[in-house]
Coordinates of C-alpha atoms in Angstrom, one line a residue:
M210 CA 59.8 -193.5 53.0
E211 CA 60.6 -196.8 51.5
E212 CA 57.3 -197.6 52.6
E213 CA 57.0 -193.1 57.8
V214 CA 53.9 -187.0 68.4
N215 CA 53.5 -189.4 70.5
E216 CA 49.9 -190.5 70.3
T217 CA 48.9 -193.2 72.7
T218 CA 47.8 -195.8 70.1
E219 CA 46.3 -198.2 72.5
E220 CA 43.5 -195.7 73.0
I221 CA 42.8 -195.6 69.3
A222 CA 42.6 -199.4 69.2
R223 CA 40.2 -199.4 72.1
E224 CA 38.0 -196.5 70.8
S225 CA 37.9 -197.4 67.1
P226 CA 34.3 -197.8 65.9
D227 CA 32.9 -201.3 65.7
D228 CA 32.3 -201.1 61.9
V229 CA 36.0 -200.8 61.1
E230 CA 37.5 -204.1 60.1
I231 CA 41.1 -205.0 61.1
P232 CA 43.1 -207.5 59.0
L233 CA 44.3 -210.3 61.1
A234 CA 48.0 -211.3 61.1
G235 CA 47.3 -214.1 58.6
G236 CA 45.7 -211.7 56.2
N237 CA 42.7 -213.8 55.4
E238 CA 40.2 -212.6 58.0
S239 CA 39.4 -209.5 59.9
R240 CA 38.1 -208.5 63.3
P241 CA 36.1 -205.4 64.3
A242 CA 38.3 -202.8 65.9
G243 CA 36.1 -202.6 68.9
E244 CA 37.0 -206.2 69.9
G245 CA 40.7 -205.4 70.5
G246 CA 43.1 -208.2 71.3
I247 CA 45.9 -209.8 69.4
A248 CA 45.3 -210.8 65.8
S249 CA 45.5 -214.6 65.7
A250 CA 47.6 -215.8 62.7
L251 CA 45.7 -218.0 60.3
E252 CA 48.8 -218.3 58.1
P253 CA 52.4 -218.6 59.3
L254 CA 53.9 -215.2 59.8
P255 CA 57.2 -214.5 58.0
Q256 CA 60.3 -214.8 60.1
A257 CA 63.8 -213.3 60.0
T258 CA 66.7 -215.6 59.5
S259 CA 68.9 -216.6 62.4
E260 CA 71.8 -214.8 60.6
A261 CA 69.8 -211.6 60.6
I262 CA 68.9 -211.8 64.3
E263 CA 72.5 -212.6 65.2
Y264 CA 73.6 -209.6 63.2
L265 CA 71.3 -207.3 65.2
Q266 CA 72.6 -208.7 68.4
S267 CA 76.2 -208.1 67.3
I268 CA 75.7 -204.3 66.9
K269 CA 77.6 -202.3 69.5
E270 CA 77.0 -198.8 70.7
T271 CA 80.3 -197.7 69.1
D272 CA 78.9 -198.9 65.7
I273 CA 76.0 -196.5 66.0
N274 CA 77.9 -193.6 67.5
R275 CA 79.9 -193.4 64.3
I276 CA 76.8 -192.8 62.2
L277 CA 75.0 -190.0 64.1
F278 CA 74.9 -187.4 61.4
T279 CA 72.6 -185.7 59.0
D280 CA 72.0 -186.6 55.3
S281 CA 70.6 -184.0 52.9
L282 CA 69.8 -184.9 49.3
V283 CA 67.8 -183.4 46.4
T284 CA 65.0 -185.3 44.6
T285 CA 65.2 -185.1 40.8
S286 CA 63.2 -186.5 37.9
D287 CA 64.7 -188.6 35.1
T288 CA 65.2 -185.4 33.1
G289 CA 67.3 -183.8 35.9
K290 CA 64.6 -181.4 37.2
E291 CA 64.7 -180.8 40.9
L292 CA 61.4 -181.9 42.5
G293 CA 62.1 -181.5 46.2
E294 CA 64.5 -182.5 49.0
F295 CA 65.2 -185.4 51.3
T296 CA 66.8 -185.2 54.8
V297 CA 67.6 -187.7 57.5
T298 CA 68.7 -186.7 61.0
V299 CA 69.8 -189.1 63.8
E300 CA 70.2 -187.8 67.4
P301 CA 70.7 -189.4 70.8
A302 CA 67.5 -189.2 72.9
R303 CA 65.6 -190.7 75.8
K304 CA 62.2 -192.4 75.6
S305 CA 60.4 -193.4 78.9
G306 CA 63.8 -193.4 80.7
T307 CA 65.5 -195.5 78.0
E308 CA 68.5 -194.2 76.1
C309 CA 67.8 -194.5 72.4
F310 CA 68.0 -192.5 69.1
L311 CA 65.6 -190.1 67.6
I312 CA 65.3 -190.5 63.8
H313 CA 63.6 -187.8 61.7
A314 CA 63.3 -188.2 57.9
N315 CA 61.5 -185.9 55.5
S316 CA 60.8 -185.9 51.8
H317 CA 58.8 -183.1 50.4
G318 CA 58.3 -181.8 46.9
A319 CA 55.9 -181.6 43.9
I320 CA 55.3 -184.0 41.1
D321 CA 53.4 -182.6 38.1
N322 CA 52.7 -179.5 40.2
V323 CA 51.0 -181.6 42.9
P324 CA 52.6 -181.1 46.4
C325 CA 53.3 -184.4 48.1
G326 CA 55.6 -185.9 50.6
T327 CA 56.2 -188.2 53.6
S328 CA 57.9 -187.9 56.9
I329 CA 59.0 -190.3 59.7
T330 CA 59.6 -189.5 63.4
A331 CA 60.7 -192.5 65.4
Y332 CA 62.5 -193.6 68.6
V333 CA 64.9 -196.6 67.9
S334 CA 66.8 -198.5 70.6
K335 CA 70.5 -199.3 70.5
S336 CA 69.6 -202.8 69.3
L337 CA 67.5 -201.2 66.5
E338 CA 64.2 -202.1 68.0
T339 CA 61.5 -199.6 67.1
L340 CA 60.0 -198.2 70.3
E341 CA 57.7 -195.8 68.6
Q342 CA 57.3 -194.5 65.0
Q343 CA 55.0 -192.1 63.3
H344 CA 54.8 -192.3 59.4
H345 CA 52.9 -189.5 57.7
E346 CA 52.2 -189.4 53.9
Y347 CA 50.2 -186.8 52.0
V348 CA 49.2 -185.8 48.4
K349 CA 47.7 -182.4 48.1
L350 CA 45.3 -183.0 45.2
K351 CA 43.2 -180.0 44.2
D352 CA 39.7 -181.3 45.1
H353 CA 40.4 -184.2 47.5
P354 CA 43.7 -184.2 49.5
L355 CA 44.9 -187.6 50.6
D356 CA 46.5 -188.1 54.0
R357 CA 47.8 -191.3 55.7
K358 CA 49.2 -191.6 59.2
T359 CA 50.6 -194.9 60.6
F360 CA 51.6 -195.2 64.2
I361 CA 53.7 -198.0 65.6
V362 CA 54.4 -198.4 69.4
Q363 CA 55.7 -201.0 71.8
Q364 CA 53.4 -201.5 74.8
D365 CA 53.0 -204.3 77.3
E366 CA 55.1 -206.8 75.3
Q367 CA 53.0 -206.0 72.2
C368 CA 53.6 -204.1 69.0
I369 CA 50.5 -202.0 68.2
I370 CA 50.0 -200.5 64.7
N371 CA 47.3 -197.9 64.1
K372 CA 46.4 -196.3 60.7
V373 CA 44.4 -193.2 60.0
I374 CA 43.6 -192.7 56.3
T375 CA 41.8 -189.5 55.1
Q376 CA 40.7 -189.2 51.5
G377 CA 38.6 -186.0 51.1
E378 CA 35.9 -186.2 53.7
D379 CA 36.3 -190.0 54.2
V380 CA 38.3 -191.2 57.2
Q381 CA 39.2 -194.8 57.9
R382 CA 40.9 -196.0 61.1
T383 CA 42.3 -199.5 61.6
A384 CA 44.5 -201.2 64.2
Q385 CA 46.6 -204.3 64.4
T386 CA 48.5 -206.0 67.3
Y387 CA 51.4 -208.4 67.2
S388 CA 53.2 -210.1 70.0
M389 CA 56.9 -209.1 70.4
D390 CA 57.9 -212.7 70.0
S391 CA 56.6 -212.6 66.4
M392 CA 58.5 -209.4 65.7
Q393 CA 62.0 -210.7 66.2
G394 CA 64.2 -209.3 63.5
F395 CA 61.7 -206.6 62.6
I396 CA 63.2 -203.6 60.8
S397 CA 60.9 -200.5 60.5
E398 CA 61.4 -197.7 58.0
A399 CA 63.3 -195.7 60.6
S400 CA 65.5 -198.5 61.9
N401 CA 66.3 -199.3 58.2
L402 CA 68.0 -196.0 57.9
L403 CA 70.3 -196.9 60.7
L404 CA 70.8 -200.5 59.6
Q405 CA 72.0 -199.6 56.2
R406 CA 74.6 -197.1 57.6
I407 CA 75.9 -199.7 59.9
M408 CA 76.1 -202.3 57.1
V409 CA 78.2 -200.0 55.0
S410 CA 80.6 -199.1 57.9
K411 CA 80.9 -202.7 59.2
G412 CA 80.7 -204.5 55.8
I413 CA 77.6 -205.7 54.0
P414 CA 76.8 -209.3 55.0
D415 CA 75.2 -212.0 52.9
N416 CA 71.9 -213.8 53.5
M417 CA 70.3 -211.0 55.5
V418 CA 66.6 -211.5 55.6
F419 CA 64.7 -209.5 58.2
I420 CA 60.9 -208.8 58.5
S421 CA 59.2 -205.5 57.8
F422 CA 55.9 -204.0 56.8
D423 CA 54.8 -203.6 53.2
S424 CA 52.9 -200.5 52.0
E425 CA 49.7 -201.9 53.6
T426 CA 51.4 -202.8 56.9
N427 CA 51.3 -206.5 56.1
L428 CA 54.3 -208.3 57.8
S429 CA 56.7 -209.4 55.1
K430 CA 60.2 -210.5 54.5
A431 CA 62.8 -207.9 53.8
S432 CA 66.1 -209.0 52.2
Y433 CA 69.3 -207.1 51.9
R434 CA 72.1 -207.7 49.4
A435 CA 75.3 -205.9 48.4
L436 CA 75.5 -204.1 45.0
E437 CA 78.7 -203.7 43.0
E438 CA 80.8 -200.7 44.0
R439 CA 80.8 -197.9 41.4
K440 CA 81.9 -194.4 40.9
Q441 CA 79.6 -191.4 41.4
T442 CA 80.1 -187.8 40.5
V443 CA 79.2 -185.4 43.3
G444 CA 79.9 -181.8 42.5
D445 CA 83.4 -181.6 41.2
H446 CA 84.4 -184.9 42.9
E447 CA 84.3 -188.4 41.6
I448 CA 83.9 -190.8 44.5
H449 CA 83.7 -194.6 45.1
V450 CA 80.4 -195.7 46.6
A451 CA 79.0 -198.9 48.0
G452 CA 75.5 -200.0 47.3
I453 CA 72.7 -201.9 49.1
E454 CA 69.5 -203.2 47.6
R455 CA 66.6 -203.7 50.0
T456 CA 63.6 -205.7 48.8
I457 CA 60.2 -206.0 50.6
H458 CA 58.7 -209.4 49.6
S459 CA 55.0 -208.6 50.2
T460 CA 52.7 -211.6 50.6
H461 CA 49.8 -209.6 49.0
D462 CA 51.6 -207.7 46.2
L463 CA 54.7 -207.8 44.0
P464 CA 58.1 -207.3 45.6
T465 CA 59.3 -203.7 45.9
S466 CA 63.1 -202.8 45.8
W467 CA 65.2 -199.8 46.6
Q468 CA 68.8 -199.3 45.7
S469 CA 70.9 -197.0 47.9
Y470 CA 74.6 -196.0 47.6
F471 CA 76.8 -194.8 50.4
L472 CA 80.2 -193.3 51.2
T473 CA 82.4 -195.6 53.3
D474 CA 81.5 -193.6 56.5
G475 CA 77.7 -194.2 55.9
H476 CA 76.7 -191.0 54.2
L477 CA 73.9 -191.6 51.7
T478 CA 74.8 -190.5 48.1
S479 CA 71.9 -191.7 46.1
R480 CA 68.6 -193.6 46.5
V481 CA 66.0 -194.8 44.0
Q482 CA 63.0 -197.1 44.0
V483 CA 63.5 -199.7 41.2
G484 CA 61.2 -198.7 38.4
S485 CA 60.6 -195.1 39.6
P486 CA 61.7 -192.1 37.5
V487 CA 62.5 -190.2 40.7
T488 CA 66.0 -190.3 42.2
M489 CA 67.5 -188.8 45.3
R490 CA 71.1 -187.7 45.0
L491 CA 73.8 -185.9 46.9
L492 CA 75.0 -182.5 45.6
R493 CA 78.0 -181.9 47.8
V494 CA 80.5 -184.2 49.5
P495 CA 80.1 -183.9 53.3
S496 CA 83.1 -183.1 55.5
R497 CA 84.8 -185.9 57.3
L498 CA 82.9 -187.0 60.4
E499 CA 84.9 -186.4 63.5
T500 CA 84.9 -189.0 66.3
E501 CA 85.0 -188.1 70.0
E502 CA 88.7 -188.7 70.0
D503 CA 89.3 -186.4 67.1
R504 CA 87.2 -183.6 68.4
D505 CA 88.9 -180.9 70.5
K506 CA 87.1 -180.1 73.7
P507 CA 86.0 -176.5 73.7
V508 CA 87.5 -174.3 76.5
F509 CA 85.1 -171.7 77.9
K510 CA 86.7 -169.0 79.9
K511 CA 84.8 -167.5 82.7
Q512 CA 83.8 -163.9 82.1
P513 CA 83.7 -162.2 85.5
L514 CA 81.1 -159.5 86.0
N515 CA 82.3 -156.1 87.0
W516 CA 80.1 -155.7 90.0
E517 CA 81.4 -152.2 90.8
E518 CA 79.9 -150.8 87.6
D519 CA 76.5 -152.6 87.6
M520 CA 73.5 -151.8 89.7
Q521 CA 72.3 -154.6 91.9
L522 CA 69.0 -155.0 90.2
Y523 CA 70.5 -155.2 86.8
S524 CA 73.0 -157.8 88.0
K525 CA 70.2 -159.9 89.3
F526 CA 68.4 -159.6 86.0
L527 CA 71.4 -160.8 84.1
D528 CA 71.9 -163.8 86.4
R529 CA 68.3 -164.8 86.1
K530 CA 68.4 -164.4 82.3
E531 CA 71.4 -166.7 81.9
E532 CA 69.8 -169.2 84.3
L533 CA 66.6 -169.4 82.1
K534 CA 68.6 -169.7 78.9
G535 CA 70.5 -172.6 80.2
D536 CA 67.4 -174.3 81.5
H537 CA 65.7 -173.9 78.1
A538 CA 68.7 -175.2 76.2
V539 CA 68.9 -178.3 78.4
Y540 CA 65.3 -179.0 77.9
M541 CA 65.6 -178.7 74.1
R542 CA 68.6 -181.0 74.0
H543 CA 66.7 -183.6 76.0
H544 CA 63.6 -183.3 73.7
P545 CA 64.9 -183.0 70.1
E546 CA 61.5 -184.2 69.0
L547 CA 60.2 -180.7 69.5
K548 CA 62.1 -179.4 66.5
A549 CA 60.8 -182.3 64.3
L550 CA 57.2 -181.8 65.5
L551 CA 57.2 -178.1 64.8
A552 CA 58.9 -178.5 61.4
D553 CA 56.2 -181.0 60.3
F554 CA 53.3 -178.7 61.6
L555 CA 54.8 -175.7 59.8
Q556 CA 55.2 -177.7 56.5
F557 CA 51.6 -178.9 56.7
L558 CA 50.3 -175.3 57.6
L559 CA 52.1 -173.7 54.6
L560 CA 50.7 -176.4 52.3
R561 CA 47.1 -176.0 53.4
K562 CA 47.3 -172.2 54.0
P563 CA 44.1 -172.1 56.2
D564 CA 42.3 -168.8 56.9
D565 CA 41.9 -169.6 60.6
V566 CA 45.4 -170.7 61.8
V567 CA 44.3 -171.2 65.4
S568 CA 41.5 -173.7 64.5
F569 CA 43.8 -175.5 62.1
A570 CA 46.5 -175.9 64.7
A571 CA 43.9 -177.2 67.2
D572 CA 42.7 -179.8 64.7
Y573 CA 46.2 -180.8 63.7
F574 CA 47.5 -181.4 67.3
A575 CA 44.2 -183.0 68.4
A576 CA 45.2 -186.1 66.4
F577 CA 48.1 -186.7 68.8
S578 CA 45.9 -186.6 71.9
S579 CA 45.4 -189.9 73.8
K580 CA 41.8 -188.6 74.6
A581 CA 41.0 -187.8 70.9
P582 CA 37.3 -188.8 70.2
T583 CA 36.5 -191.6 67.8
G584 CA 35.4 -190.8 64.2
N585 CA 36.7 -188.0 62.1
V586 CA 40.2 -187.0 63.3
Y587 CA 39.7 -183.5 62.1
A588 CA 36.9 -182.1 64.2
T589 CA 36.0 -179.2 61.9
S590 CA 36.2 -181.1 58.6
A591 CA 32.5 -180.4 58.1
D592 CA 33.3 -176.6 58.4
G593 CA 33.1 -174.7 55.2
R594 CA 36.7 -173.6 55.6
Y595 CA 37.9 -177.1 55.2
R596 CA 35.2 -178.6 53.0
R597 CA 36.2 -180.1 49.7
S598 CA 34.0 -181.2 46.8
A599 CA 33.3 -184.9 46.7
S600 CA 35.3 -186.9 44.2
P601 CA 36.0 -190.6 43.6
R602 CA 38.3 -192.3 46.0
T603 CA 41.7 -193.0 44.6
P604 CA 44.5 -195.0 46.1
I605 CA 47.1 -192.9 47.8
K606 CA 50.4 -192.9 46.0
T607 CA 53.4 -191.0 47.4
P608 CA 57.0 -191.1 46.4
S609 CA 59.1 -193.3 48.6
I610 CA 61.9 -191.8 50.7

């Protein structure tokens, strides 16, 4: 995404090998991963402005209930060629007994015939606090695929960040820990998707400076400013859209900006990283979003069974069948992350196309286990089926979504 299942990241931090160095919060020193603990700040950490924190505190549940919908855009090059697709879904959910929102965002495609993409799966509270987030990026190069996973989780009044970067056969694992007091006004990539929708529907305020992570998970300031309204052609319609520019002011690199335009109800119509030839744009105007007051409540008429024409055993079978279907449907509604998890796995499976699907699935889901061993996250990477020829390490570059 602009910078994106439930792995217990505390175990990774505890089990990381001692020779892996963890950048401290100040960014000037590092600590071996095996030592654990909170990174002590040698430099002052960036802080959100009081206006930004007050804005987060002013968000009401009704503000978020109006923006629970799906966005679907296409990714195009500067020549107009379609490169892939971009989707964002927001659904009500529960995490550890807390009512929250499940956000799932995907951007997959191919640039110069090289498959690449990124995905985010996150739980965000009603006050836009990130309870948990998984950010997965990949580039499927011919000889040395690149893969990066970043996990963020709140635990014991701390924010724990774990990264697993795989470049060919090389695997690096790092961990960082911040106190929750230092994370006031923090906006993750997932909560940013909600925040921008809310800003459009409530009005875009001035002087909004939050904190976020840059591409290397360094805590940085994130500013938001309104762009001039403009007209945009979507299909056969010419519509008015409002824009927001988000800028990550990295302390270790140049600032990075994204410009997004929205309909008045919060639907995303276009998105671009400043300086990038890749643009995400809407192809069809979405239908008007109905509120609970607008929506007619469905009426289900009870269909009585004709017991006189059914045998007793067949009747019991039908009853049991309906009972199981209802139980399964309730479970799926309470755990919408299942759909997102299986979609990510299937996408990765089709990209890799392994000969042994069962072994590949075992390796893929082992990375999410809290009891996963240290070292290589793919247990069979030394196997000939997954071996890739050695090649120079190159920095991972993926399109932002």
